Tab-separated table of C-alpha atoms and ligand atoms in Angstrom:
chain	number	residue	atom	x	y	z
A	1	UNK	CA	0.000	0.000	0.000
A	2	UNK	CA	1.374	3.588	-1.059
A	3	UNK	CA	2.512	5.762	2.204
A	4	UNK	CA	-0.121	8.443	3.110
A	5	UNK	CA	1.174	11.881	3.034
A	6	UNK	CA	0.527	14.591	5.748
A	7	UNK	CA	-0.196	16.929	2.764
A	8	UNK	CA	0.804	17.336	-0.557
A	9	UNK	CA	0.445	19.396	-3.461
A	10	UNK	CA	-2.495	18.880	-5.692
A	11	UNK	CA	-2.898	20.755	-9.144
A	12	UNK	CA	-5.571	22.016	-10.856
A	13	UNK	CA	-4.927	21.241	-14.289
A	14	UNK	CA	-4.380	24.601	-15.547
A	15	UNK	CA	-0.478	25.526	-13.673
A	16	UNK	CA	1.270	23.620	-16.710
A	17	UNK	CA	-0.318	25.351	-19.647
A	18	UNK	CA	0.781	29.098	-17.670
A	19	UNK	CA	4.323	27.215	-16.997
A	20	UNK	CA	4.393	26.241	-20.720
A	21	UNK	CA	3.586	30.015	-22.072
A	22	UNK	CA	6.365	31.730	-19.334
A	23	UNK	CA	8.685	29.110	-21.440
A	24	UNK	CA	7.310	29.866	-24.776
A	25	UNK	CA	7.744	33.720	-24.181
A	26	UNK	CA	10.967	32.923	-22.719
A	27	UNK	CA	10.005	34.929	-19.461
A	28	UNK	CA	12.073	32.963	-17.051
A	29	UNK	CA	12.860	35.202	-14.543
A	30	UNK	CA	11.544	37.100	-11.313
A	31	UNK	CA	9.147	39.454	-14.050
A	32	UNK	CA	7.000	38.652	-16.661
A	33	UNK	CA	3.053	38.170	-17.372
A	34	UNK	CA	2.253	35.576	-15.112
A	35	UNK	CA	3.395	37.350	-12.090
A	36	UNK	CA	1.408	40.154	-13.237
A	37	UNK	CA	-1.307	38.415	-13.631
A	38	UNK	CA	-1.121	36.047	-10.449
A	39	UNK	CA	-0.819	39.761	-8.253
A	40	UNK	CA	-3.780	41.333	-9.939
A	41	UNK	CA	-5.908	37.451	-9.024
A	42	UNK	CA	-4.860	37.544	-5.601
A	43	UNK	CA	-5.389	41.353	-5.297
A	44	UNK	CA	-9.041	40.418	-6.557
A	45	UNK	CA	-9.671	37.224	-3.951
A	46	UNK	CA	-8.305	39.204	-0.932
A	47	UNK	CA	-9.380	42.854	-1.816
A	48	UNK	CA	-5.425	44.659	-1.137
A	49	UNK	CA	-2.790	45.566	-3.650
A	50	UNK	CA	-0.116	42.482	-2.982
A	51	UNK	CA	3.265	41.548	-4.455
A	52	UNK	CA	4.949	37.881	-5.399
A	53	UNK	CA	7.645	36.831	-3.535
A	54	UNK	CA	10.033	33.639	-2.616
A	55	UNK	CA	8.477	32.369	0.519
A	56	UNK	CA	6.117	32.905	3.325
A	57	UNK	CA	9.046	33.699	5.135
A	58	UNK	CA	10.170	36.543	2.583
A	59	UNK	CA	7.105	38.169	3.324
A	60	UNK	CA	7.085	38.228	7.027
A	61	UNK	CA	10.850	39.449	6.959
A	62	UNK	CA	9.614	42.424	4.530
A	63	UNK	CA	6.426	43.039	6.618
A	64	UNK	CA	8.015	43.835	9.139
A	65	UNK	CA	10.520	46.114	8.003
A	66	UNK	CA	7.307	47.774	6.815
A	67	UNK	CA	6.198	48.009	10.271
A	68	UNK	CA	9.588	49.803	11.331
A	69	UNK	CA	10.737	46.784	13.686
A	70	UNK	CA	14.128	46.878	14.084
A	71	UNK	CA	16.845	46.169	16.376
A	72	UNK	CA	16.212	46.316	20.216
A	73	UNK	CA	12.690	46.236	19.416
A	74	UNK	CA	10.198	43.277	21.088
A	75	UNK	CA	7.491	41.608	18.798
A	76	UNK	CA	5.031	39.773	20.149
A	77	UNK	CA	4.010	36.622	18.995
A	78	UNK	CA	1.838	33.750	19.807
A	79	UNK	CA	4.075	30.162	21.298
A	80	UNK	CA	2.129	27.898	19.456
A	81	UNK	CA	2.795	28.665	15.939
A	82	UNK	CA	5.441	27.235	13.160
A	83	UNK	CA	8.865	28.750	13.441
A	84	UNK	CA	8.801	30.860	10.492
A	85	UNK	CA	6.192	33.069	12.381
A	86	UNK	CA	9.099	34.307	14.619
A	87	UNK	CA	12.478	34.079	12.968
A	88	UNK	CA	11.744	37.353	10.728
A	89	UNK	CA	11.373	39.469	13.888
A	90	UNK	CA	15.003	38.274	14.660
A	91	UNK	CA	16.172	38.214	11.114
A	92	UNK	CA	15.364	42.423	11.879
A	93	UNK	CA	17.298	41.816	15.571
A	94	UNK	CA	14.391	42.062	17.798
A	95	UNK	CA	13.704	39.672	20.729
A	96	UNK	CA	10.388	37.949	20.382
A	97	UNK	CA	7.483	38.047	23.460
A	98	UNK	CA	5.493	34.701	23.295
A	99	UNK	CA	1.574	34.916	23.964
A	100	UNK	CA	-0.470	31.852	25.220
A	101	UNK	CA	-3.366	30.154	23.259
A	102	UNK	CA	-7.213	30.690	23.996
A	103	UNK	CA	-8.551	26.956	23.631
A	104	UNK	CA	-11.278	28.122	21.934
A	105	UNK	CA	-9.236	28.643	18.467
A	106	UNK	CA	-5.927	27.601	19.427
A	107	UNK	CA	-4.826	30.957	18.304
A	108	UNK	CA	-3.739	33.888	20.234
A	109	UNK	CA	-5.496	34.594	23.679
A	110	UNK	CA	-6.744	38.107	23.276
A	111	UNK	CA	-6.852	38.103	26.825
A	112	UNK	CA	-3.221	37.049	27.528
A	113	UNK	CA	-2.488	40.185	24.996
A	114	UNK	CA	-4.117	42.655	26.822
A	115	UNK	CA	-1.963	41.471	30.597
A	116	UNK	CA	0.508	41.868	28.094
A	117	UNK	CA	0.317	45.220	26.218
A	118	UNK	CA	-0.636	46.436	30.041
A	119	UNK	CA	2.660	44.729	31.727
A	120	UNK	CA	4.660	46.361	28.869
A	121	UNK	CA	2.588	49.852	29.231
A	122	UNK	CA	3.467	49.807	32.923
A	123	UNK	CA	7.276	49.153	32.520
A	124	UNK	CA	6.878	51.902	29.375
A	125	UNK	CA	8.413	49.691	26.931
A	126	UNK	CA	5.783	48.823	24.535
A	127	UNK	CA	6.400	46.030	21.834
A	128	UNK	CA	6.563	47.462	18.549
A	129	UNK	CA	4.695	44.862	16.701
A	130	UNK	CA	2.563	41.682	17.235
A	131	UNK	CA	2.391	38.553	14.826
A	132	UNK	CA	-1.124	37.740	14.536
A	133	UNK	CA	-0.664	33.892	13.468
A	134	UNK	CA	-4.276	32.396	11.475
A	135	UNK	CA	-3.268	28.169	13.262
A	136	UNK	CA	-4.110	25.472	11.222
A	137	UNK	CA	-6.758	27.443	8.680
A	138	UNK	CA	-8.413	29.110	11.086
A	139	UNK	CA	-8.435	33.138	12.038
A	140	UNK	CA	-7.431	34.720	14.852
A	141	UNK	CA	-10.174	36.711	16.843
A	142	UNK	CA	-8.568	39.694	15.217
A	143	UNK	CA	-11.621	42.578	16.508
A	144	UNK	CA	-10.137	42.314	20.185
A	145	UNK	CA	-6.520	42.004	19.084
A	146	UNK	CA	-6.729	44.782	16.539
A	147	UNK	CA	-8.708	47.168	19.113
A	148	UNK	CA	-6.051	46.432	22.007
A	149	UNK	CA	-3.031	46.953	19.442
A	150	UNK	CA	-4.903	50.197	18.166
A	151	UNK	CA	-5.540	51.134	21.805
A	152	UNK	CA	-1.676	50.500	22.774
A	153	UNK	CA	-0.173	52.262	19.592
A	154	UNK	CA	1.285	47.997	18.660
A	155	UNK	CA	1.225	47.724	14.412
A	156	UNK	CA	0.233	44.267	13.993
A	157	UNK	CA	1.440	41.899	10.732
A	158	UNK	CA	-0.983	39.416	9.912
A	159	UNK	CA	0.371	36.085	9.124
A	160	UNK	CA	-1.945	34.001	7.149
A	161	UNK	CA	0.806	31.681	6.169
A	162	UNK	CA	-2.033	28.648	6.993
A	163	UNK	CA	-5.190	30.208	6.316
A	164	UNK	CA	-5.574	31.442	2.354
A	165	UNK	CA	-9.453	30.696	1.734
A	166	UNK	CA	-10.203	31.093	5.317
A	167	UNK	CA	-12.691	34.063	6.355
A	168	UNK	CA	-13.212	36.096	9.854
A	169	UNK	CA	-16.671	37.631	10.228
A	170	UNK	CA	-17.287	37.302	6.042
A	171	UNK	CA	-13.820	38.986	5.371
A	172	UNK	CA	-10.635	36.833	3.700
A	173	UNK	CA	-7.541	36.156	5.665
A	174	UNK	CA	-5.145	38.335	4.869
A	175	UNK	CA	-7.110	41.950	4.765
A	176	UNK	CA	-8.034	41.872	8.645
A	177	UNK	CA	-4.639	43.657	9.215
A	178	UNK	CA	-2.112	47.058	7.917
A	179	UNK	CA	0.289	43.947	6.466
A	180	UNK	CA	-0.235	39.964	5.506
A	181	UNK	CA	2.020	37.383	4.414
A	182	UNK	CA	1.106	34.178	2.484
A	183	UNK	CA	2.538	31.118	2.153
A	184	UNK	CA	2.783	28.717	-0.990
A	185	UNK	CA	4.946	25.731	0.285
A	186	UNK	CA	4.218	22.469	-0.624
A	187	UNK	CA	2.159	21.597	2.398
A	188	UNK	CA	-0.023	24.632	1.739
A	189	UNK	CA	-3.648	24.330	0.147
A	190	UNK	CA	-2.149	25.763	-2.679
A	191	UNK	CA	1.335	25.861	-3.858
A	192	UNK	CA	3.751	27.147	-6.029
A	193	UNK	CA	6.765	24.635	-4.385
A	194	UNK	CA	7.910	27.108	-2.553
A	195	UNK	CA	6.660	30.935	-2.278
A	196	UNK	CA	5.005	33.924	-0.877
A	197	UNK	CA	2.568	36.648	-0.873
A	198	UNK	CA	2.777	40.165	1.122
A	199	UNK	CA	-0.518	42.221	0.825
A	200	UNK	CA	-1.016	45.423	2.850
A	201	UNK	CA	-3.697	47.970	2.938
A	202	UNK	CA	-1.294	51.075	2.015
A	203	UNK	CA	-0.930	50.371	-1.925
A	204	UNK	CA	2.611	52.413	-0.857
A	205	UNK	CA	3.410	49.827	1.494
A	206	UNK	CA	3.410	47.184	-0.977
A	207	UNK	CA	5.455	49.188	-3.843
A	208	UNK	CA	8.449	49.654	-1.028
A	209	UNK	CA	7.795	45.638	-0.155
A	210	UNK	CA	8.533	45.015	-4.086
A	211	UNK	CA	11.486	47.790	-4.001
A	212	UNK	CA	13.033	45.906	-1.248
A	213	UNK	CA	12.231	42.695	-2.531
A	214	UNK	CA	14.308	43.227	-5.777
A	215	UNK	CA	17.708	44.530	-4.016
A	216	UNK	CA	16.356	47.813	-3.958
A	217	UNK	CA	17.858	49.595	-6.700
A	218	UNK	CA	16.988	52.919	-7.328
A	219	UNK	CA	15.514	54.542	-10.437
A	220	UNK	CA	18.161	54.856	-13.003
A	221	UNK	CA	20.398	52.996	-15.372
A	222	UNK	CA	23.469	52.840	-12.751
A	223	UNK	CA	23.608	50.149	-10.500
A	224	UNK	CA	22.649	53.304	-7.366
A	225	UNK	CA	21.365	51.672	-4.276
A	226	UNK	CA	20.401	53.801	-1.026
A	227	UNK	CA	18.987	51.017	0.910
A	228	UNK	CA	19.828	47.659	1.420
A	229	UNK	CA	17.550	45.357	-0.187
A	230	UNK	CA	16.959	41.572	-0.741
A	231	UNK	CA	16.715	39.031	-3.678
A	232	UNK	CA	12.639	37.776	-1.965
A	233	UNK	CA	11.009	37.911	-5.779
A	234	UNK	CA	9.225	35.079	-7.138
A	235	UNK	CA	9.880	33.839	-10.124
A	236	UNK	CA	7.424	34.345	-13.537
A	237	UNK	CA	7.649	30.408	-13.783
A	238	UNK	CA	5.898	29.715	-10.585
A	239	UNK	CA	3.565	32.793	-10.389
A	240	UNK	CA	2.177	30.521	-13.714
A	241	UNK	CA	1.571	27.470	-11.077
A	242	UNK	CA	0.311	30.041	-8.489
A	243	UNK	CA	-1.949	30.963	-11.419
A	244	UNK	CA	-3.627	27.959	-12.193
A	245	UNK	CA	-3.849	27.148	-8.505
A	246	UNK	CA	-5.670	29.656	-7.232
A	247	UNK	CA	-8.392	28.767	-9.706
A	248	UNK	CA	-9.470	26.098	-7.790
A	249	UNK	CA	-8.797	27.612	-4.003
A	250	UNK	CA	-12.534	27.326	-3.353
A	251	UNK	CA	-12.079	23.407	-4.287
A	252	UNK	CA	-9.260	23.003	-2.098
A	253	UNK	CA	-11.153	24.915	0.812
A	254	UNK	CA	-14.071	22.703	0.758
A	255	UNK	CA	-12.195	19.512	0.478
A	256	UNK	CA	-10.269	19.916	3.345
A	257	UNK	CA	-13.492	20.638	5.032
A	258	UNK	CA	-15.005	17.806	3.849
A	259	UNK	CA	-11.656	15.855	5.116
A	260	UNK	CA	-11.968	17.225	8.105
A	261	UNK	CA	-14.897	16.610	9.033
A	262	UNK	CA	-15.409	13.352	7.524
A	263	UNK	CA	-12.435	12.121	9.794
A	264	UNK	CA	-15.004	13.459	12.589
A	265	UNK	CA	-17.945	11.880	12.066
A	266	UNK	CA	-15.827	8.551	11.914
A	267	UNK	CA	-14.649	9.547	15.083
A	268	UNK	CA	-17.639	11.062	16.668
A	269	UNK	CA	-18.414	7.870	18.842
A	270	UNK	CA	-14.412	7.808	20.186
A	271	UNK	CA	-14.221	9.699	23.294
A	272	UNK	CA	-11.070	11.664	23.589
A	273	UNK	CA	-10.647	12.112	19.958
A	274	UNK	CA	-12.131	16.103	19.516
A	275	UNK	CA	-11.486	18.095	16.323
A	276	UNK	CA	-9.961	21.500	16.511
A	277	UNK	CA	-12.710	23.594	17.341
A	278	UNK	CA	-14.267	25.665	14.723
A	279	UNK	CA	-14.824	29.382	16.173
A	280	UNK	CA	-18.069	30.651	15.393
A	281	UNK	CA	-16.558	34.131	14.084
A	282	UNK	CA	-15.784	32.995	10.193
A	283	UNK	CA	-14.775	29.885	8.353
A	284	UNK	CA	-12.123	27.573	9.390
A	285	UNK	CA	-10.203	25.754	5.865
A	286	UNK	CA	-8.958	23.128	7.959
A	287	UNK	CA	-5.582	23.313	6.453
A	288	UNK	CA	-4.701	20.280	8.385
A	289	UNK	CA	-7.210	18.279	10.056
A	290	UNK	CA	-6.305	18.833	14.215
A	291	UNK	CA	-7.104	16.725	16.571
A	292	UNK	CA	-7.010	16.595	20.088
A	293	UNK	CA	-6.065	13.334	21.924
A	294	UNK	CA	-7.385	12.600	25.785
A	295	UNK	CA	-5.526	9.467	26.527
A	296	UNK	CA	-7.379	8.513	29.459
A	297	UNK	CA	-10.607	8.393	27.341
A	298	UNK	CA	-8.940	7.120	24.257
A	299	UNK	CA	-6.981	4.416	25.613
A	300	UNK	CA	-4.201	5.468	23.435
A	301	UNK	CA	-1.594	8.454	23.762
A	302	UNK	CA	-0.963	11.114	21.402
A	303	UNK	CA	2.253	9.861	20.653
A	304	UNK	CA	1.764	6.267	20.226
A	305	UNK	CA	-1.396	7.429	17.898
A	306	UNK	CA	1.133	8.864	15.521
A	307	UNK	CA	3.415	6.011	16.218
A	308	UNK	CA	0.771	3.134	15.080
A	309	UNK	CA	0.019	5.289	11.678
A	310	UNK	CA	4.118	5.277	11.005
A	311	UNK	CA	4.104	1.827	11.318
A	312	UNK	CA	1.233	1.598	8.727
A	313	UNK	CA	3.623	3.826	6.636
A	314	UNK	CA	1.015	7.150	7.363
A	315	UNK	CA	2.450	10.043	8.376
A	316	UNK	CA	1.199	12.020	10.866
A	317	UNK	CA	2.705	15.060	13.348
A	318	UNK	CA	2.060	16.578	16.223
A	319	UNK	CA	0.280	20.345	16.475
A	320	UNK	CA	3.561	22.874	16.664
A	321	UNK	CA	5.796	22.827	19.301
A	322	UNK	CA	5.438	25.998	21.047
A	323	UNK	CA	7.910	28.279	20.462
A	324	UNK	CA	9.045	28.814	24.551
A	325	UNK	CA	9.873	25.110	24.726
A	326	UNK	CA	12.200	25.489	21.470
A	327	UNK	CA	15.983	25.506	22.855
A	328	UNK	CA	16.585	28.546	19.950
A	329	UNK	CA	14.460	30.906	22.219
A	330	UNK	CA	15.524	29.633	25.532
A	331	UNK	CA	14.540	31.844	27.885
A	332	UNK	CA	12.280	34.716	26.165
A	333	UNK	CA	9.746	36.219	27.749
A	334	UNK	CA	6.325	34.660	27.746
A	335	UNK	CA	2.714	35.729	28.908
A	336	UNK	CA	0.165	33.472	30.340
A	337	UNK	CA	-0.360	30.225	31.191
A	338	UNK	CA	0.499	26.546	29.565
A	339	UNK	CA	-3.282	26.217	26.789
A	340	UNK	CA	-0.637	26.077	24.331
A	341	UNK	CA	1.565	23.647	26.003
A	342	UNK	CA	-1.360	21.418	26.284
A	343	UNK	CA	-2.383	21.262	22.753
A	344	UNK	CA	1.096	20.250	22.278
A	345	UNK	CA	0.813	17.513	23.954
A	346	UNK	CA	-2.488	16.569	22.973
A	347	UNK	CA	-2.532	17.440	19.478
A	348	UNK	CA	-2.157	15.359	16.175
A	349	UNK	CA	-2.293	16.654	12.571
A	350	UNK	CA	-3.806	13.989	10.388
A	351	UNK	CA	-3.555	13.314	6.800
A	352	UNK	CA	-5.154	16.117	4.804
A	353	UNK	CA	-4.128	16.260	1.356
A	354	UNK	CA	-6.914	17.014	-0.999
A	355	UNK	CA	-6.127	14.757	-3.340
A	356	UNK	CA	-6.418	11.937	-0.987
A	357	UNK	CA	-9.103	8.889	-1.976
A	358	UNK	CA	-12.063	8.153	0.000
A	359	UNK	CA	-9.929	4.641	0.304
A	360	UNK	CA	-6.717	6.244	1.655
A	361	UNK	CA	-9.090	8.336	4.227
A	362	UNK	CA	-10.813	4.979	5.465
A	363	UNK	CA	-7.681	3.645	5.686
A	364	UNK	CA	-6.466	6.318	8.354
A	365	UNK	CA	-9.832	6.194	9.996
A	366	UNK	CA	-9.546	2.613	10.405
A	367	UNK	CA	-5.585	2.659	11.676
A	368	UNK	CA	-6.943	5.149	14.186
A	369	UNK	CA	-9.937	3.101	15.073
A	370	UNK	CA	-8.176	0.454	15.523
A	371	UNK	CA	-5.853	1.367	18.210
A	372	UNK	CA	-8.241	3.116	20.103
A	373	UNK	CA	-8.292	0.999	23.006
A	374	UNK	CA	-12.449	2.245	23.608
A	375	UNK	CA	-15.628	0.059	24.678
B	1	LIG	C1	2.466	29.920	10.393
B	1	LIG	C2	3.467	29.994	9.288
B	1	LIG	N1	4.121	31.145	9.087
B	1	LIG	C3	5.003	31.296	8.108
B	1	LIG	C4	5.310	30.259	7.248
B	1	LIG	C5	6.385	30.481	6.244
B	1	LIG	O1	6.072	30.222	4.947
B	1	LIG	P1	7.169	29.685	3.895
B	1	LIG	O2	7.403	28.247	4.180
B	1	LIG	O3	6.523	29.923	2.573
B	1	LIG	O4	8.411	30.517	4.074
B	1	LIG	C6	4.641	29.024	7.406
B	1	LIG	C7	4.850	27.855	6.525
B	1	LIG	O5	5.836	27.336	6.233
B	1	LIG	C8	3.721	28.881	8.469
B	1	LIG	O6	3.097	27.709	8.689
C-alpha cells in the first residue's frame, strides 16, 4: 500500500499550460506576465494591492521592516505557531514576546495580549509589533486584538501563512490587518513549491515591499542603491503554477473541510478524539485536520497514535511545538499560562491532502480506530 502523506500538493490542471507560455515567451525570470497576472488574481480574492515573492518567510521578513521593527525592538508573537512566524522578527534583531493560546481557536489569547500590552505599558516599553498567526486554517479573533493593538499604539502583521481561503466575520484572511504574508509551500492548500505573498492595505506599502524585494535599486540605469535590499522575488515560472492554482482555491477549501470533518464523524463515537474547534466568528479551511487526543478516554496516547500510523507507513505530526519550549528561544519572555503547552501535547495533525481517496481516508480512519483501546 502507497505511504499516506501529511499533505501534498495537488494541481488544478491549468499551472502547466501558464508554466508552458512563461517558457514559450521565454520569461524565465523574477518578471513577466504571469506574475502580473497572479498579483492582480490575488489582489481580486483578498481585496489589497499584494506583491509575489520567494516564501512565506520573505514576506514576514519584509512586513516587518514595513512596520519599522528593528533592532532592540520586542514583537510579540503567539508560542504555538510554526517557526517561520518568529524568525523574521530576529532576522530584523528584535527579541520575540510569546503569547499563550485561547482553547477556543488555538490561536492567540486576546486576553493574555491585553496582561501583556498592560505589563509592557506599565514598565513603558511597549512592543513594537505583534504577529497575529491564522493556526491550522483558522483566524485569529482579530476585533479584540486589533482594538487592544490600536488602543496601545502595537502595528500588527498578519500572518496568514495557513489560512488562504479562510474568512473572519465574512472577510478573507489576509485583509483583517495594515500587512499579511502568504505562504505557498508544498504543504499549503495551494502551492507554487515554494513561495510567498505580502498584501497590505497602504498600496505604498506594498510598492516599497517590491522595491526591497528586488535589491532595492533605485531609479536609473546605474547600479545606485540607497537602501539595502533583498533578492525575496518570485519567479514568472511559478507565479504561472500560483496561477492555475488559485483557480481552484474554493475546491481546495471545501475539500479539506469535507476531510476534516469526515475524519469526525468517523470519530464522533471515540471519546477523547475532539477536532480542533471551529470558532463561530468565520470559516475555518482546515488546512490540516487537528485533533485533540485525551488518553485517558482514548486508551491510546498522542504519541503512540502517531506512532501506530508510522508503522502503517502514514504520516502524521504533532500540532507545533510551542515556540518557549524550542531551545533557539531559551529563555524569552512569555505571557500566560500553559493552553498552548497542552495542545502540544495533545494534538495530532492527520492526513489532509486534498487529493487523498475516500480509500486512503478509510484507511487512516480505520488505523486510528483500531488502536483506540475504547468500549
Ligand atoms: C504559520 C506559518 N508562518 C510562516 C510560514 C512560512 O512560509 P514559507 O514556508 O513559505 O516561508 C509558514 C509555513 O511554512 C507557516 O506555517
Amino acid at each position: 500500500m502507497a505511504r499516506i502523506y501529511l499533505s501534498v500538493p495537488h494541481m488544478g490542471g491549468a499551472e502547466l499550460g501558464y508554466v508552458e507560455e512563461a517558457f514559450r515567451s521565454n520569461w524565465l525570470s523574477t518578471v513577466g506576465p504571469n506574475l502580473v497576472a497572479f498579483e492582480q488574481d490575488f489582489s481580486k480574492r483578498i481585496g489589497l494591492p499584494c506583491v509575489a515573492l520567494a516564501s512565506g518567510t520573505a514576506a514576514m521578513h519584509l512586513g516587518l521592516r514595513l512596520l519599522g521593527v528593528g533592532p532592540g525592538d520586542e514583537v510579540l508573537c503567539p508560542t504555538l505557531t510554526f517557526v517561520a512566524s518568529v524568525n523574521p522578527a530576529v532576522y530584523l534583531g528584535a527579541r520575540p514576546v510569546f503569547l499563550d493560546s485561547d482553547r477556543a481557536s488555538w490561536n492567540l489569547d486576546p486576553n493574555v495580549l491585553e496582561e501583556a500590552l498592560r505589563a509592557k505599558a506599565a514598565k513603558n516599553k511597549l512592543p513594537k509589533a505583534l504577529v497575529a498567526v491564522h493556526l491550522f486554517g483558522q483566524c485569529a479573533d482579530m476585533d479584540p486584538i486589533n482594538e487592544l493593538c490600536r488602543r496601545y499604539d502595537v502595528a500588527v502583521l498578519e500572518d496568514a501563512a495557513e489560512a488562504l481561503g479562510a474568512t473572519y466575520k465574512g472577510r478573507p484572511a489576509g485583509s483583517l490587518a495594515p500587512v499579511s504574508a502568504f505562504s505557498f509551500n508544498g504543504n499549503k492548500i495551494i502551492t507554487t513549491t515554494s513561495g510567498g505573498m505580502l498584501a497590505a492595505q497602504d498600496p505604498a506599502r506594498v510598492e516599497k515591499a517590491r522595491f526591497w524585494s528586488q535589491q532595492a535599486r533605485d531609479p536609473g540605469v546605474a547600479y545606485e542603491h540607497t537602501e539595502m535590499g533583498f533578492n525575496y522575488r518570485m519567479s514568472n515560472v511559478l507565479a504561472g503554477m500560483g496561477r492555475g492554482q488559485l483557480e481552484v482555491l474554493d475546491a481546495r477549501v471545501a475539500r479539506r473541510r469535507e476531510i476534516a470533518f469526515a475524519y469526525r464523524d468517523a470519530f464522533a463515537d471515540l471519546p477523547g478524539l475532539t477536532l480542533m474547534p471551529q470558532a463561530p466568528y468565520g470559516l475555518h479551511t482546515n488546512w490540516l485536520s487537528c485533533f485533540s487526543v485525551d488518553e485517558a478516554k482514548l486508551g491510546v496516547s498522542r504519541d503512540a497514535l502517531i506512532a501506530a500510523l508510522a508503522a502503517d507507513d502514514v504520516e502524521s505530526r504533532p500540532v507545533w511545538k510551542p515556540m518557549h519550549l524550542q531551545p533557539l528561544f531559551d529563555g524569552a519572555e512569555r505571557f500566560g499560562g500553559a493552553v498552548a503547552e497542552e495542545l502540544f501535547r495533545q494534538g495530532i495533525c492527520l492526513p489532509s491532502s486534498t487529493n487523498m481517496s475516500a480509500e486512503d481516508l478509510a484507511r487512516v480512519v480505520a488505523l486510528v480506530r483500531s488502536v483506540a483501546r475504547v468500549g
